[in-house]
Amino acid sequence: MAQQTAMVRDSTIAVTLSGNSVAVTESGAPMATASGEFPFTLPSGVQITQGQGTYVFNKRGDVAITGNRVELVLARDGAQTRLTLEGSGYVHW
């Protein structure tokens, strides 16, 4: 969502992942969604255990990261879901 919004709005979108919350801002202001405004808290017991930090998507959809990719890990009750954030801004399982 952040990548596509940055491209459509010709803007800069920042996503901050920390512990059990996700914040998304456009030009420093919290973005709103159909269900409310960011930041939002993940469901009970879900934690971001790897990849915490702020990722900034530019108007081309690229994201400023160190290296080619960042591994993101969400965990709950011993189970993990791994996502990969590519420098191009593409996120996949």
Backbone as ProteinMPNN parsed JSONL, in Angstrom:
{"seq_chain_A": "MAQQTAMVRDSTIAVTLSGNSVAVTESGAPMATASGEFPFTLPSGVQITQGQGTYVFNKRGDVAITGNRVELVLARDGAQTRLTLEGSGYVHW", "coords_chain_A": {"N_chain_A": [[0.809, -1.182, 0.0], [1.916, 1.266, 0.805], [3.95, 1.711, -1.072], [2.502, 1.896, -3.523], [0.827, 4.068, -2.942], [2.691, 6.149, -2.623], [3.623, 6.347, -5.247], [1.284, 6.96, -6.744], [0.434, 9.356, -5.586], [2.622, 10.916, -5.983], [4.48, 11.315, -3.923], [6.113, 11.086, -0.676], [6.177, 8.316, 1.373], [6.294, 7.059, 4.609], [6.903, 4.128, 6.446], [6.717, 2.805, 9.594], [7.799, 0.218, 11.542], [7.388, -1.364, 14.576], [7.81, -3.404, 17.307], [4.741, -4.206, 18.203], [3.273, -2.63, 16.479], [2.252, -0.601, 13.642], [3.035, 2.204, 11.817], [2.103, 4.675, 9.49], [3.016, 7.355, 7.532], [2.485, 10.352, 5.642], [4.399, 12.792, 4.378], [5.039, 13.312, 7.032], [2.614, 13.373, 8.39], [0.083, 11.407, 9.975], [-1.396, 8.777, 8.125], [-4.714, 8.043, 6.997], [-7.025, 5.297, 7.007], [-9.638, 3.188, 5.655], [-10.579, 1.971, 7.925], [-9.748, 3.539, 10.005], [-7.141, 5.539, 11.537], [-3.589, 5.566, 11.156], [-1.095, 5.309, 13.751], [-1.515, 1.712, 13.956], [-2.301, -1.055, 16.087], [-1.049, -4.32, 16.097], [-2.775, -7.531, 15.99], [-3.529, -9.212, 19.111], [-0.757, -10.69, 20.655], [0.779, -10.836, 18.337], [3.912, -10.031, 17.051], [6.465, -7.939, 15.686], [9.368, -9.261, 14.957], [11.709, -9.102, 13.57], [13.311, -6.782, 11.479], [12.41, -4.336, 12.327], [11.925, -0.843, 12.137], [12.157, 2.208, 10.164], [10.878, 2.674, 6.961], [11.175, 4.295, 3.949], [9.31, 5.196, 1.221], [9.722, 6.404, -2.036], [8.575, 8.663, -4.686], [8.902, 7.106, -6.943], [8.436, 4.631, -6.05], [10.471, 3.208, -4.965], [12.396, 2.058, -2.129], [14.295, 3.238, 0.587], [16.826, 1.374, 1.666], [19.373, -0.507, 3.39], [21.543, -2.416, 1.561], [20.288, -5.029, -0.645], [17.836, -6.035, 0.129], [15.407, -6.446, 2.802], [14.651, -8.531, 5.47], [11.623, -9.245, 6.938], [9.988, -10.243, 9.871], [7.163, -11.629, 11.326], [5.752, -12.763, 14.306], [3.914, -15.154, 16.242], [2.839, -16.962, 18.95], [4.955, -18.833, 18.665], [4.924, -19.421, 15.953], [6.006, -18.25, 12.724], [5.944, -15.695, 10.232], [7.479, -14.828, 7.304], [8.53, -12.037, 5.477], [9.776, -10.356, 2.591], [11.296, -7.337, 1.856], [12.08, -5.672, -0.928], [14.593, -3.559, -2.471], [13.391, -2.234, -4.547], [10.936, -1.699, -3.582], [9.072, -3.646, -3.626], [7.186, -6.087, -1.903], [7.207, -9.365, -0.696], [6.251, -12.821, 0.058]], "CA_chain_A": [[0.0, 0.0, 0.0], [2.774, 2.453, 0.903], [4.628, 1.896, -2.353], [1.544, 2.358, -4.525], [0.376, 5.406, -2.56], [3.776, 7.079, -2.944], [3.675, 6.516, -6.697], [0.058, 7.613, -7.218], [0.352, 10.729, -5.061], [3.884, 11.602, -6.252], [4.765, 11.734, -2.563], [6.992, 10.233, 0.123], [5.42, 7.62, 2.41], [7.161, 6.365, 5.569], [6.285, 3.051, 7.216], [7.519, 2.493, 10.767], [7.434, -1.053, 12.164], [8.027, -1.482, 15.888], [7.147, -4.275, 18.277], [3.422, -4.69, 17.802], [2.522, -1.564, 15.82], [2.639, -0.136, 12.312], [2.661, 3.596, 11.576], [2.324, 5.109, 8.112], [2.859, 8.799, 7.428], [2.755, 11.04, 4.383], [4.953, 14.095, 4.73], [5.056, 13.439, 8.482], [1.269, 13.32, 8.971], [-0.469, 10.054, 9.948], [-2.36, 8.49, 7.066], [-5.978, 7.437, 7.416], [-7.504, 4.177, 6.209], [-11.084, 3.02, 5.772], [-10.91, 1.524, 9.28], [-9.198, 4.43, 11.015], [-5.898, 6.234, 11.268], [-2.362, 4.967, 11.673], [-0.611, 3.924, 13.807], [-2.429, 0.705, 14.473], [-1.686, -2.121, 16.859], [-1.269, -5.656, 15.544], [-3.608, -8.374, 16.859], [-2.933, -9.69, 20.352], [0.259, -11.733, 20.561], [1.587, -10.715, 17.121], [5.056, -9.145, 17.236], [7.453, -7.816, 14.616], [10.585, -9.698, 15.646], [12.879, -8.789, 12.737], [13.03, -5.776, 10.466], [11.842, -3.122, 12.891], [12.567, 0.373, 11.653], [11.361, 3.061, 9.283], [11.147, 2.464, 5.541], [10.632, 5.441, 3.231], [9.044, 4.949, -0.194], [9.704, 7.65, -2.788], [7.544, 8.755, -5.724], [9.119, 6.033, -7.928], [8.088, 3.372, -5.4], [11.671, 2.628, -4.361], [12.509, 2.251, -0.686], [15.678, 3.423, 1.025], [17.265, 0.329, 2.59], [20.769, -0.889, 3.284], [21.594, -3.701, 0.868], [19.27, -5.262, -1.671], [16.544, -6.431, 0.688], [15.263, -6.539, 4.252], [13.768, -9.616, 5.895], [10.692, -8.872, 8.002], [9.425, -11.439, 10.499], [6.065, -11.478, 12.273], [5.67, -13.997, 15.091], [2.815, -15.312, 17.204], [2.754, -18.303, 19.541], [5.993, -19.704, 18.122], [4.859, -19.478, 14.485], [6.577, -17.065, 12.092], [5.691, -15.366, 8.832], [8.598, -14.043, 6.79], [8.296, -11.213, 4.301], [10.987, -9.727, 2.081], [11.13, -6.018, 1.284], [13.134, -5.43, -1.907], [14.941, -2.149, -2.677], [12.452, -1.663, -5.518], [9.697, -1.438, -2.872], [8.226, -4.827, -3.73], [7.157, -6.938, -0.713], [6.672, -10.696, -1.027], [6.399, -13.88, 1.055]], "C_chain_A": [[0.864, 1.263, 0.0], [3.45, 2.746, -0.428], [3.669, 2.491, -3.388], [1.039, 3.763, -4.214], [1.43, 6.443, -2.891], [3.813, 7.369, -4.44], [2.461, 7.292, -7.221], [0.016, 9.083, -6.805], [1.615, 11.539, -5.335], [4.415, 12.193, -4.946], [5.788, 10.805, -1.915], [6.164, 9.65, 1.262], [6.405, 6.868, 3.303], [6.35, 5.333, 6.343], [7.225, 2.735, 8.372], [6.955, 1.245, 11.429], [8.143, -1.145, 13.503], [7.195, -2.363, 16.805], [5.835, -4.838, 17.779], [2.597, -3.597, 17.125], [3.113, -1.199, 14.462], [2.138, 1.295, 12.179], [2.982, 3.931, 10.128], [2.049, 6.602, 8.063], [3.136, 9.271, 6.008], [3.185, 12.451, 4.746], [4.848, 14.359, 6.229], [3.699, 13.374, 9.161], [0.731, 11.893, 8.902], [-1.486, 9.892, 8.823], [-3.605, 7.843, 7.654], [-6.309, 6.278, 6.477], [-9.017, 4.102, 6.364], [-11.496, 2.641, 7.196], [-10.328, 2.422, 10.373], [-7.893, 5.048, 10.584], [-4.727, 5.445, 11.82], [-1.883, 5.818, 12.832], [-1.695, 2.974, 14.286], [-1.636, -0.389, 15.161], [-2.031, -3.45, 16.216], [-2.141, -6.475, 16.493], [-2.832, -8.902, 18.062], [-1.949, -10.823, 20.11], [1.144, -11.657, 19.329], [2.672, -9.668, 17.363], [5.893, -9.097, 15.965], [8.788, -8.117, 15.282], [11.849, -9.432, 14.841], [12.459, -7.765, 11.701], [12.376, -4.521, 11.003], [12.62, -1.922, 12.371], [11.616, 1.167, 10.784], [11.832, 2.875, 7.853], [10.426, 3.556, 4.764], [10.538, 5.122, 1.742], [8.976, 6.292, -0.916], [8.671, 7.589, -3.915], [7.726, 7.732, -6.851], [8.748, 4.665, -7.35], [9.27, 2.666, -4.776], [11.665, 2.901, -2.86], [13.987, 2.341, -0.324], [16.029, 2.361, 2.06], [18.752, 0.095, 2.395], [20.819, -2.278, 2.66], [20.459, -3.833, -0.127], [17.893, -5.548, -1.12], [16.602, -6.451, 2.202], [14.29, -7.676, 4.537], [12.934, -9.128, 7.071], [10.083, -10.149, 8.563], [8.353, -11.03, 11.49], [5.922, -12.803, 12.994], [4.467, -13.956, 16.021], [2.793, -16.762, 17.659], [3.743, -19.286, 18.919], [5.985, -19.847, 16.617], [5.398, -18.169, 13.911], [6.094, -16.929, 10.654], [6.814, -14.455, 8.392], [8.189, -13.317, 5.522], [9.635, -10.625, 3.874], [10.612, -8.4, 1.441], [12.334, -5.774, 0.374], [13.402, -3.922, -2.024], [14.017, -1.45, -3.669], [11.121, -1.295, -4.859], [8.729, -2.611, -2.883], [8.33, -5.662, -2.46], [6.551, -8.275, -1.115], [6.968, -11.665, 0.102], [7.715, -14.571, 0.86]], "O_chain_A": [[0.574, 2.216, -0.723], [3.514, 3.898, -0.858], [3.997, 3.476, -4.048], [0.844, 4.565, -5.127], [1.098, 7.517, -3.394], [4.013, 8.513, -4.849], [2.611, 8.186, -8.054], [-0.389, 9.944, -7.585], [1.689, 12.713, -4.971], [4.75, 13.374, -4.859], [6.264, 9.856, -2.538], [5.53, 10.383, 2.02], [7.253, 6.125, 2.808], [5.257, 5.621, 6.832], [8.398, 2.432, 8.155], [5.791, 1.21, 11.826], [9.366, -1.018, 13.566], [6.018, -2.094, 17.045], [5.806, -5.817, 17.033], [1.368, -3.622, 17.181], [4.284, -1.447, 14.174], [0.959, 1.569, 12.401], [4.015, 3.516, 9.603], [0.993, 7.065, 8.493], [3.919, 8.667, 5.275], [2.425, 13.208, 5.349], [4.598, 15.489, 6.65], [3.631, 13.324, 10.389], [0.898, 11.226, 7.88], [-2.328, 10.762, 8.601], [-3.544, 7.176, 8.687], [-5.924, 6.279, 5.308], [-9.605, 4.872, 7.124], [-12.608, 2.943, 7.63], [-10.414, 2.084, 11.554], [-7.574, 5.077, 9.395], [-4.852, 4.743, 12.824], [-2.249, 6.992, 12.89], [-2.661, 3.379, 14.934], [-0.464, -0.619, 14.862], [-3.178, -3.681, 15.834], [-2.237, -6.149, 17.677], [-1.608, -9.018, 18.015], [-2.273, -11.802, 19.437], [2.165, -12.342, 19.269], [2.39, -8.561, 17.822], [6.014, -10.095, 15.253], [9.282, -7.32, 16.079], [12.952, -9.528, 15.378], [11.382, -7.867, 11.114], [11.842, -3.721, 10.234], [13.835, -1.991, 12.19], [10.432, 0.85, 10.675], [13.029, 2.914, 7.568], [9.215, 3.728, 4.901], [11.537, 4.822, 1.089], [8.274, 7.206, -0.482], [7.978, 6.585, -4.076], [6.802, 7.513, -7.635], [8.744, 3.663, -8.065], [9.102, 1.635, -4.125], [11.024, 3.837, -2.382], [14.819, 1.61, -0.863], [15.582, 2.437, 3.204], [19.319, 0.453, 1.363], [20.207, -3.214, 3.175], [19.754, -2.866, -0.415], [16.89, -5.336, -1.801], [17.673, -6.471, 2.808], [13.23, -7.767, 3.917], [13.471, -8.659, 8.075], [9.705, -11.041, 7.804], [8.582, -10.205, 12.374], [5.965, -13.86, 12.364], [4.058, -12.903, 16.511], [2.735, -17.678, 16.839], [3.401, -20.443, 18.677], [6.954, -20.349, 16.049], [5.268, -17.111, 14.527], [5.866, -17.92, 9.959], [7.078, -13.432, 9.023], [7.587, -13.895, 4.617], [10.523, -10.422, 4.702], [9.723, -8.338, 0.591], [13.467, -5.679, 0.845], [12.532, -3.109, -1.712], [13.875, -0.227, -3.639], [10.274, -0.657, -5.484], [7.689, -2.573, -2.226], [9.435, -5.923, -1.983], [5.519, -8.326, -1.784], [7.794, -11.404, 0.976], [8.04, -15.5, 1.6]]}, "name": "protein", "num_of_chains": 1, "seq": "MAQQTAMVRDSTIAVTLSGNSVAVTESGAPMATASGEFPFTLPSGVQITQGQGTYVFNKRGDVAITGNRVELVLARDGAQTRLTLEGSGYVHW"}
